């Protein structure tokens, strides 16, 4: 079943078109990366999915159920972590989760056991202090726990790592990796290295539309330049390798473009080097990282 289906969604604010006939399907899966630069329309899309914002046209389905603007019915299926989660600072984490559980109609025992389980998962079980003393990373972790209280089928996280330092980001990524066993996650961000670490599939939102979508590894393979990078054990062998393969010396490696190595690039290069007696540290086909791809697809 599709966790999320967006059909022909359009939204403008005044004259500004933010979403322009947007179509997107997120299947039941692990972690889906929703990528777009600042102002691309990620938060707008999420607010429409949550029924908090009215679309001009188009439809959104969560687990096959149609989202109605102003109705919270489909939100029982969704856990939401906003980009800047708000809390009652005078409470501690346990009190806050208890309040969230009570407001959503969970019974006492369930609240107790689920809170304990989630606080343990996000590393806050032993934290007794008030939320007002929490770091941003701790608040994001508590936000994830709160969003998961009612075992949602889909967790939507709006830029959960953007304001965090590298350690805080690492914590959140590792928590989301654990969450995926139980819940599909949509993870919006403009930090592509985070996406590469945990997402299997991605969609890139640009100018109100999805300009690229698919499996991260397939996308990388599709866009590989075919260049082969060769790193010799001895730098003195660089020129000899370049001569044998038709490549060029770049810093401490040789880059062989595919045109010089025929259709089966790697085996052609390997056979040219086979009898040379040159020892190699590394030989690999180069793949672009998501940052490069992102710049390519948004035309920068
Ligand atoms: N209520 C509003 N009224 C007018 N313009 C709005 C409103 N909400 C969003 N916008 C505009 O819509 C565009 C998309 O905003 P949105 O917050 O969805 O982007 P985003 O991809 O989430 O960006 P960011 O990464 O900066 O959060 C922006 O140009 C923003 O200024």
CSV table of C-alpha atoms and ligand atoms in Angstrom, one decimal:
chain,number,residue,atom,x,y,z
A,1,UNK,CA,0.0,0.0,0.0
A,2,UNK,CA,1.2,3.6,-0.7
A,3,UNK,CA,1.9,5.4,2.5
A,4,UNK,CA,1.4,8.7,0.8
A,5,UNK,CA,0.0,9.7,-2.6
A,6,UNK,CA,-0.1,13.3,-3.8
A,7,UNK,CA,-2.0,14.0,-7.0
A,8,UNK,CA,-1.8,17.2,-9.0
A,9,UNK,CA,-1.3,19.4,-5.9
A,10,UNK,CA,-1.1,23.1,-6.5
A,11,UNK,CA,-0.7,25.9,-4.0
A,12,UNK,CA,0.0,29.6,-4.4
A,13,UNK,CA,0.4,32.4,-1.9
A,14,UNK,CA,-0.8,35.6,-3.6
A,15,UNK,CA,1.0,35.7,-6.9
A,16,UNK,CA,3.7,33.2,-5.8
A,17,UNK,CA,3.2,29.7,-7.1
A,18,UNK,CA,4.7,27.3,-4.5
A,19,UNK,CA,3.4,23.9,-5.6
A,20,UNK,CA,2.6,23.5,-9.3
A,21,UNK,CA,0.8,20.2,-10.2
A,22,UNK,CA,2.9,18.2,-7.8
A,23,UNK,CA,2.7,14.4,-8.0
A,24,UNK,CA,4.4,12.1,-5.5
A,25,UNK,CA,4.0,8.5,-4.4
A,26,UNK,CA,5.8,7.2,-1.3
A,27,UNK,CA,5.5,3.4,-0.9
A,28,UNK,CA,5.7,1.5,2.3
A,29,UNK,CA,9.3,1.6,3.0
A,30,UNK,CA,12.1,2.7,5.3
A,31,UNK,CA,13.2,6.3,5.1
A,32,UNK,CA,12.2,8.6,2.2
A,33,UNK,CA,14.2,11.7,1.6
A,34,UNK,CA,12.2,14.8,0.6
A,35,UNK,CA,14.8,17.2,-0.7
A,36,UNK,CA,14.6,20.8,-1.7
A,37,UNK,CA,16.4,24.0,-1.1
A,38,UNK,CA,15.2,26.7,1.3
A,39,UNK,CA,11.8,27.9,0.2
A,40,UNK,CA,11.2,25.0,-2.3
A,41,UNK,CA,7.8,24.2,-0.7
A,42,UNK,CA,8.6,21.3,1.6
A,43,UNK,CA,6.9,22.7,4.7
A,44,UNK,CA,3.9,23.8,2.6
A,45,UNK,CA,3.6,20.2,1.3
A,46,UNK,CA,3.7,18.8,4.8
A,47,UNK,CA,1.1,21.2,6.1
A,48,UNK,CA,-1.2,20.2,3.3
A,49,UNK,CA,-0.6,16.5,4.1
A,50,UNK,CA,-1.5,17.2,7.7
A,51,UNK,CA,-4.7,19.0,6.7
A,52,UNK,CA,-3.4,22.2,8.2
A,53,UNK,CA,-3.3,24.2,5.0
A,54,UNK,CA,-5.7,24.2,2.1
A,55,UNK,CA,-4.5,23.3,-1.3
A,56,UNK,CA,-5.8,25.3,-4.3
A,57,UNK,CA,-6.3,22.0,-6.2
A,58,UNK,CA,-5.2,18.4,-6.1
A,59,UNK,CA,-5.6,15.5,-3.6
A,60,UNK,CA,-3.5,13.9,-0.9
A,61,UNK,CA,-4.0,10.3,0.3
A,62,UNK,CA,-2.4,8.9,3.5
A,63,UNK,CA,-2.5,5.1,3.5
A,64,UNK,CA,-5.3,5.2,0.9
A,65,UNK,CA,-7.4,7.7,2.9
A,66,UNK,CA,-8.1,11.1,1.5
A,67,UNK,CA,-6.9,14.1,3.5
A,68,UNK,CA,-9.5,16.7,4.2
A,69,UNK,CA,-8.4,20.3,5.0
A,70,UNK,CA,-9.4,21.2,8.5
A,71,UNK,CA,-10.0,17.6,9.6
A,72,UNK,CA,-7.6,15.6,11.7
A,73,UNK,CA,-9.0,12.2,10.8
A,74,UNK,CA,-6.0,11.0,8.7
A,75,UNK,CA,-3.6,12.4,11.3
A,76,UNK,CA,-4.2,9.3,13.5
A,77,UNK,CA,-2.0,7.6,10.9
A,78,UNK,CA,0.8,10.3,11.0
A,79,UNK,CA,3.4,11.4,13.5
A,80,UNK,CA,4.7,14.8,12.8
A,81,UNK,CA,7.9,16.5,13.9
A,82,UNK,CA,7.9,20.2,13.0
A,83,UNK,CA,11.2,21.9,12.2
A,84,UNK,CA,11.0,23.8,15.5
A,85,UNK,CA,9.1,21.7,17.9
A,86,UNK,CA,7.4,23.6,20.8
A,87,UNK,CA,7.2,22.2,24.3
A,88,UNK,CA,6.1,23.3,27.7
A,89,UNK,CA,9.5,24.1,29.1
A,90,UNK,CA,8.5,23.7,32.8
A,91,UNK,CA,7.7,20.0,32.2
A,92,UNK,CA,10.2,17.2,32.1
A,93,UNK,CA,10.2,14.7,29.2
A,94,UNK,CA,8.1,12.1,31.0
A,95,UNK,CA,5.5,14.7,32.0
A,96,UNK,CA,5.3,16.0,28.5
A,97,UNK,CA,4.8,12.6,26.9
A,98,UNK,CA,2.1,11.8,29.5
A,99,UNK,CA,0.3,15.0,28.5
A,100,UNK,CA,0.5,14.1,24.8
A,101,UNK,CA,-0.7,10.6,25.6
A,102,UNK,CA,-3.7,11.9,27.7
A,103,UNK,CA,-4.7,14.4,25.0
A,104,UNK,CA,-4.8,11.7,22.4
A,105,UNK,CA,-6.9,9.4,24.5
A,106,UNK,CA,-4.3,6.7,25.4
A,107,UNK,CA,-4.9,4.9,28.7
A,108,UNK,CA,-2.5,5.3,31.7
A,109,UNK,CA,-0.7,2.0,31.5
A,110,UNK,CA,-0.2,2.4,27.7
A,111,UNK,CA,1.2,5.9,28.2
A,112,UNK,CA,3.6,4.7,30.9
A,113,UNK,CA,5.0,1.8,28.9
A,114,UNK,CA,5.1,3.6,25.6
A,115,UNK,CA,6.8,6.7,27.1
A,116,UNK,CA,9.5,4.5,28.7
A,117,UNK,CA,10.1,2.6,25.5
A,118,UNK,CA,10.4,5.8,23.4
A,119,UNK,CA,12.5,7.7,26.0
A,120,UNK,CA,14.9,4.8,26.0
A,121,UNK,CA,15.0,4.8,22.2
A,122,UNK,CA,15.8,8.5,22.0
A,123,UNK,CA,18.3,8.4,24.8
A,124,UNK,CA,16.3,10.5,27.3
A,125,UNK,CA,15.2,7.9,29.8
A,126,UNK,CA,17.5,9.0,32.5
A,127,UNK,CA,17.0,12.7,31.8
A,128,UNK,CA,15.2,14.2,34.8
A,129,UNK,CA,15.6,17.9,34.0
A,130,UNK,CA,13.0,20.4,32.7
A,131,UNK,CA,12.7,20.7,28.9
A,132,UNK,CA,13.6,24.4,29.1
A,133,UNK,CA,17.2,23.3,29.9
A,134,UNK,CA,17.4,21.0,26.9
A,135,UNK,CA,19.7,21.4,23.9
A,136,UNK,CA,18.2,21.7,20.4
A,137,UNK,CA,19.2,18.1,19.8
A,138,UNK,CA,17.5,16.9,23.0
A,139,UNK,CA,14.3,18.7,21.9
A,140,UNK,CA,14.4,17.1,18.5
A,141,UNK,CA,14.8,13.7,20.2
A,142,UNK,CA,11.9,14.4,22.5
A,143,UNK,CA,9.9,15.6,19.4
A,144,UNK,CA,10.5,12.3,17.7
A,145,UNK,CA,9.3,10.4,20.9
A,146,UNK,CA,6.2,12.5,21.0
A,147,UNK,CA,5.4,12.0,17.3
A,148,UNK,CA,5.7,8.2,17.8
A,149,UNK,CA,3.5,7.9,20.9
A,150,UNK,CA,0.5,6.5,19.1
A,151,UNK,CA,2.4,4.1,16.8
A,152,UNK,CA,1.8,6.1,13.6
A,153,UNK,CA,2.2,4.3,10.2
A,154,UNK,CA,4.0,7.4,8.8
A,155,UNK,CA,6.4,9.7,10.6
A,156,UNK,CA,6.9,13.1,8.9
A,157,UNK,CA,10.0,15.0,10.0
A,158,UNK,CA,10.5,18.5,8.7
A,159,UNK,CA,14.2,19.3,8.6
A,160,UNK,CA,15.0,17.4,11.8
A,161,UNK,CA,18.8,17.8,11.5
A,162,UNK,CA,19.1,21.3,10.0
A,163,UNK,CA,19.8,23.3,13.1
A,164,UNK,CA,22.0,20.7,14.8
A,165,UNK,CA,25.7,20.2,15.2
A,166,UNK,CA,27.3,17.1,13.7
A,167,UNK,CA,26.9,15.0,16.9
A,168,UNK,CA,23.3,16.0,17.3
A,169,UNK,CA,22.6,15.2,13.6
A,170,UNK,CA,24.3,11.8,14.0
A,171,UNK,CA,22.0,11.0,17.0
A,172,UNK,CA,18.9,11.9,15.1
A,173,UNK,CA,19.9,9.9,12.0
A,174,UNK,CA,20.6,6.9,14.2
A,175,UNK,CA,17.2,7.2,15.9
A,176,UNK,CA,15.4,7.5,12.6
A,177,UNK,CA,17.2,4.4,11.5
A,178,UNK,CA,15.7,2.6,14.5
A,179,UNK,CA,12.2,4.0,13.9
A,180,UNK,CA,12.1,2.7,10.4
A,181,UNK,CA,11.6,-0.9,11.6
A,182,UNK,CA,8.1,0.1,12.8
A,183,UNK,CA,7.1,3.2,10.9
A,184,UNK,CA,7.8,4.6,7.4
A,185,UNK,CA,9.6,7.9,7.6
A,186,UNK,CA,9.5,11.0,5.3
A,187,UNK,CA,12.5,13.1,6.1
A,188,UNK,CA,12.6,16.6,4.6
A,189,UNK,CA,16.0,18.3,4.4
A,190,UNK,CA,18.5,20.2,2.3
A,191,UNK,CA,21.4,18.4,3.9
A,192,UNK,CA,22.2,15.8,1.3
A,193,UNK,CA,24.9,13.9,3.2
A,194,UNK,CA,22.2,13.1,5.8
A,195,UNK,CA,20.0,11.7,3.0
A,196,UNK,CA,22.8,9.6,1.6
A,197,UNK,CA,23.4,8.1,5.1
A,198,UNK,CA,19.8,6.9,5.8
A,199,UNK,CA,17.4,7.2,2.9
A,200,UNK,CA,16.7,4.5,0.3
A,201,UNK,CA,14.5,6.6,-2.0
A,202,UNK,CA,14.4,10.4,-2.5
A,203,UNK,CA,12.5,13.0,-4.4
A,204,UNK,CA,13.9,16.4,-5.2
A,205,UNK,CA,11.4,19.3,-5.1
A,206,UNK,CA,12.2,22.3,-7.2
A,207,UNK,CA,10.1,25.2,-8.5
A,208,UNK,CA,6.9,23.5,-7.1
A,209,UNK,CA,7.5,20.2,-8.8
A,210,UNK,CA,9.4,16.9,-8.4
A,211,UNK,CA,12.4,17.1,-10.7
A,212,UNK,CA,14.0,13.8,-9.8
A,213,UNK,CA,12.8,10.8,-7.9
A,214,UNK,CA,14.0,7.2,-7.2
A,215,UNK,CA,16.4,4.9,-5.4
A,216,UNK,CA,19.5,6.8,-4.2
A,217,UNK,CA,21.9,4.2,-5.6
A,218,UNK,CA,20.1,3.9,-8.9
A,219,UNK,CA,20.2,7.7,-9.3
A,220,UNK,CA,23.9,7.7,-8.6
A,221,UNK,CA,24.6,4.9,-11.1
A,222,UNK,CA,22.4,6.6,-13.7
A,223,UNK,CA,24.5,9.8,-13.4
A,224,UNK,CA,27.9,8.2,-13.0
A,225,UNK,CA,30.3,9.9,-15.4
A,226,UNK,CA,32.1,6.6,-16.1
A,227,UNK,CA,35.4,8.1,-15.1
A,228,UNK,CA,37.8,5.7,-13.4
A,229,UNK,CA,40.0,6.8,-10.6
A,230,UNK,CA,43.4,5.0,-10.1
A,231,UNK,CA,45.5,5.6,-7.0
A,232,UNK,CA,49.0,3.9,-7.2
A,233,UNK,CA,51.0,2.8,-4.2
A,234,UNK,CA,54.0,4.8,-5.4
A,235,UNK,CA,53.4,8.4,-6.7
A,236,UNK,CA,56.3,7.8,-9.1
A,237,UNK,CA,54.0,5.5,-11.1
A,238,UNK,CA,51.4,8.2,-11.9
A,239,UNK,CA,52.8,9.1,-15.3
A,240,UNK,CA,53.3,5.5,-16.4
A,241,UNK,CA,49.6,4.8,-15.5
A,242,UNK,CA,48.5,7.8,-17.3
A,243,UNK,CA,50.4,6.7,-20.5
A,244,UNK,CA,49.1,3.2,-20.3
A,245,UNK,CA,45.5,4.1,-19.8
A,246,UNK,CA,45.2,7.4,-21.7
A,247,UNK,CA,44.2,9.1,-18.4
A,248,UNK,CA,45.3,12.4,-16.8
A,249,UNK,CA,47.2,12.9,-13.6
A,250,UNK,CA,45.1,14.8,-11.1
A,251,UNK,CA,46.8,15.4,-7.7
A,252,UNK,CA,47.9,12.0,-6.5
A,253,UNK,CA,45.7,9.9,-8.8
A,254,UNK,CA,45.0,9.2,-12.5
A,255,UNK,CA,41.5,9.9,-13.9
A,256,UNK,CA,40.6,7.9,-17.0
A,257,UNK,CA,37.6,9.2,-18.9
A,258,UNK,CA,35.3,6.4,-20.4
A,259,UNK,CA,36.1,7.5,-24.0
A,260,UNK,CA,39.7,6.3,-23.6
A,261,UNK,CA,38.8,3.0,-22.2
A,262,UNK,CA,36.1,1.6,-24.5
A,263,UNK,CA,32.7,0.2,-23.5
A,264,UNK,CA,33.7,-2.0,-20.6
A,265,UNK,CA,35.7,0.8,-19.0
A,266,UNK,CA,36.9,-1.0,-15.9
A,267,UNK,CA,38.0,-4.3,-17.5
A,268,UNK,CA,39.8,-2.4,-20.3
A,269,UNK,CA,41.8,-0.3,-17.8
A,270,UNK,CA,42.6,-3.4,-15.7
A,271,UNK,CA,43.9,-5.3,-18.7
A,272,UNK,CA,46.1,-2.4,-19.7
A,273,UNK,CA,47.6,-2.3,-16.3
A,274,UNK,CA,47.8,-6.1,-15.8
A,275,UNK,CA,51.4,-6.7,-17.0
A,276,UNK,CA,52.8,-3.4,-15.9
A,277,UNK,CA,54.0,-4.6,-12.5
A,278,UNK,CA,52.5,-1.4,-11.0
A,279,UNK,CA,51.0,-1.8,-7.5
A,280,UNK,CA,47.7,0.0,-7.0
A,281,UNK,CA,46.2,1.2,-3.7
A,282,UNK,CA,42.8,1.8,-5.3
A,283,UNK,CA,40.9,1.6,-8.6
A,284,UNK,CA,37.2,2.6,-8.8
A,285,UNK,CA,34.5,4.0,-11.0
A,286,UNK,CA,33.7,7.4,-9.7
A,287,UNK,CA,30.1,8.2,-8.7
A,288,UNK,CA,28.7,11.7,-8.1
A,289,UNK,CA,27.5,12.5,-4.6
A,290,UNK,CA,24.0,13.8,-4.1
A,291,UNK,CA,25.3,17.3,-3.7
A,292,UNK,CA,26.6,17.3,-7.2
A,293,UNK,CA,23.4,15.7,-8.6
A,294,UNK,CA,21.3,18.2,-6.7
A,295,UNK,CA,23.2,21.2,-8.2
A,296,UNK,CA,22.8,19.5,-11.7
A,297,UNK,CA,19.1,19.0,-11.5
A,298,UNK,CA,18.3,22.5,-10.1
A,299,UNK,CA,20.6,23.9,-12.8
A,300,UNK,CA,23.3,25.5,-10.7
B,1,LIG,N1,1.6,31.6,4.8
B,1,LIG,C1,2.4,32.0,3.8
B,1,LIG,N2,2.2,33.2,3.2
B,1,LIG,C2,2.9,33.6,2.1
B,1,LIG,N3,4.0,32.9,1.6
B,1,LIG,C3,4.3,31.7,2.2
B,1,LIG,C4,3.5,31.2,3.3
B,1,LIG,N4,4.1,30.0,3.7
B,1,LIG,C5,5.1,29.8,2.9
B,1,LIG,N5,5.3,30.8,2.0
B,1,LIG,C6,6.3,30.9,0.9
B,1,LIG,O1,6.2,29.7,0.2
B,1,LIG,C7,7.5,29.3,-0.2
B,1,LIG,C8,7.8,27.9,0.3
B,1,LIG,O2,7.9,27.9,1.7
B,1,LIG,P1,8.1,26.5,2.5
B,1,LIG,O3,8.2,26.9,3.9
B,1,LIG,O4,7.1,25.5,2.1
B,1,LIG,O5,9.5,26.1,2.0
B,1,LIG,P2,10.5,25.0,2.5
B,1,LIG,O6,10.9,24.2,1.4
B,1,LIG,O7,10.0,24.3,3.7
B,1,LIG,O8,11.8,25.9,2.9
B,1,LIG,P3,12.7,25.9,4.2
B,1,LIG,O9,13.7,24.8,4.0
B,1,LIG,O10,13.3,27.2,4.2
B,1,LIG,O11,11.8,25.6,5.4
B,1,LIG,C9,8.5,30.3,0.4
B,1,LIG,O12,8.8,31.3,-0.6
B,1,LIG,C10,7.7,31.0,1.5
B,1,LIG,O13,8.1,32.3,1.7
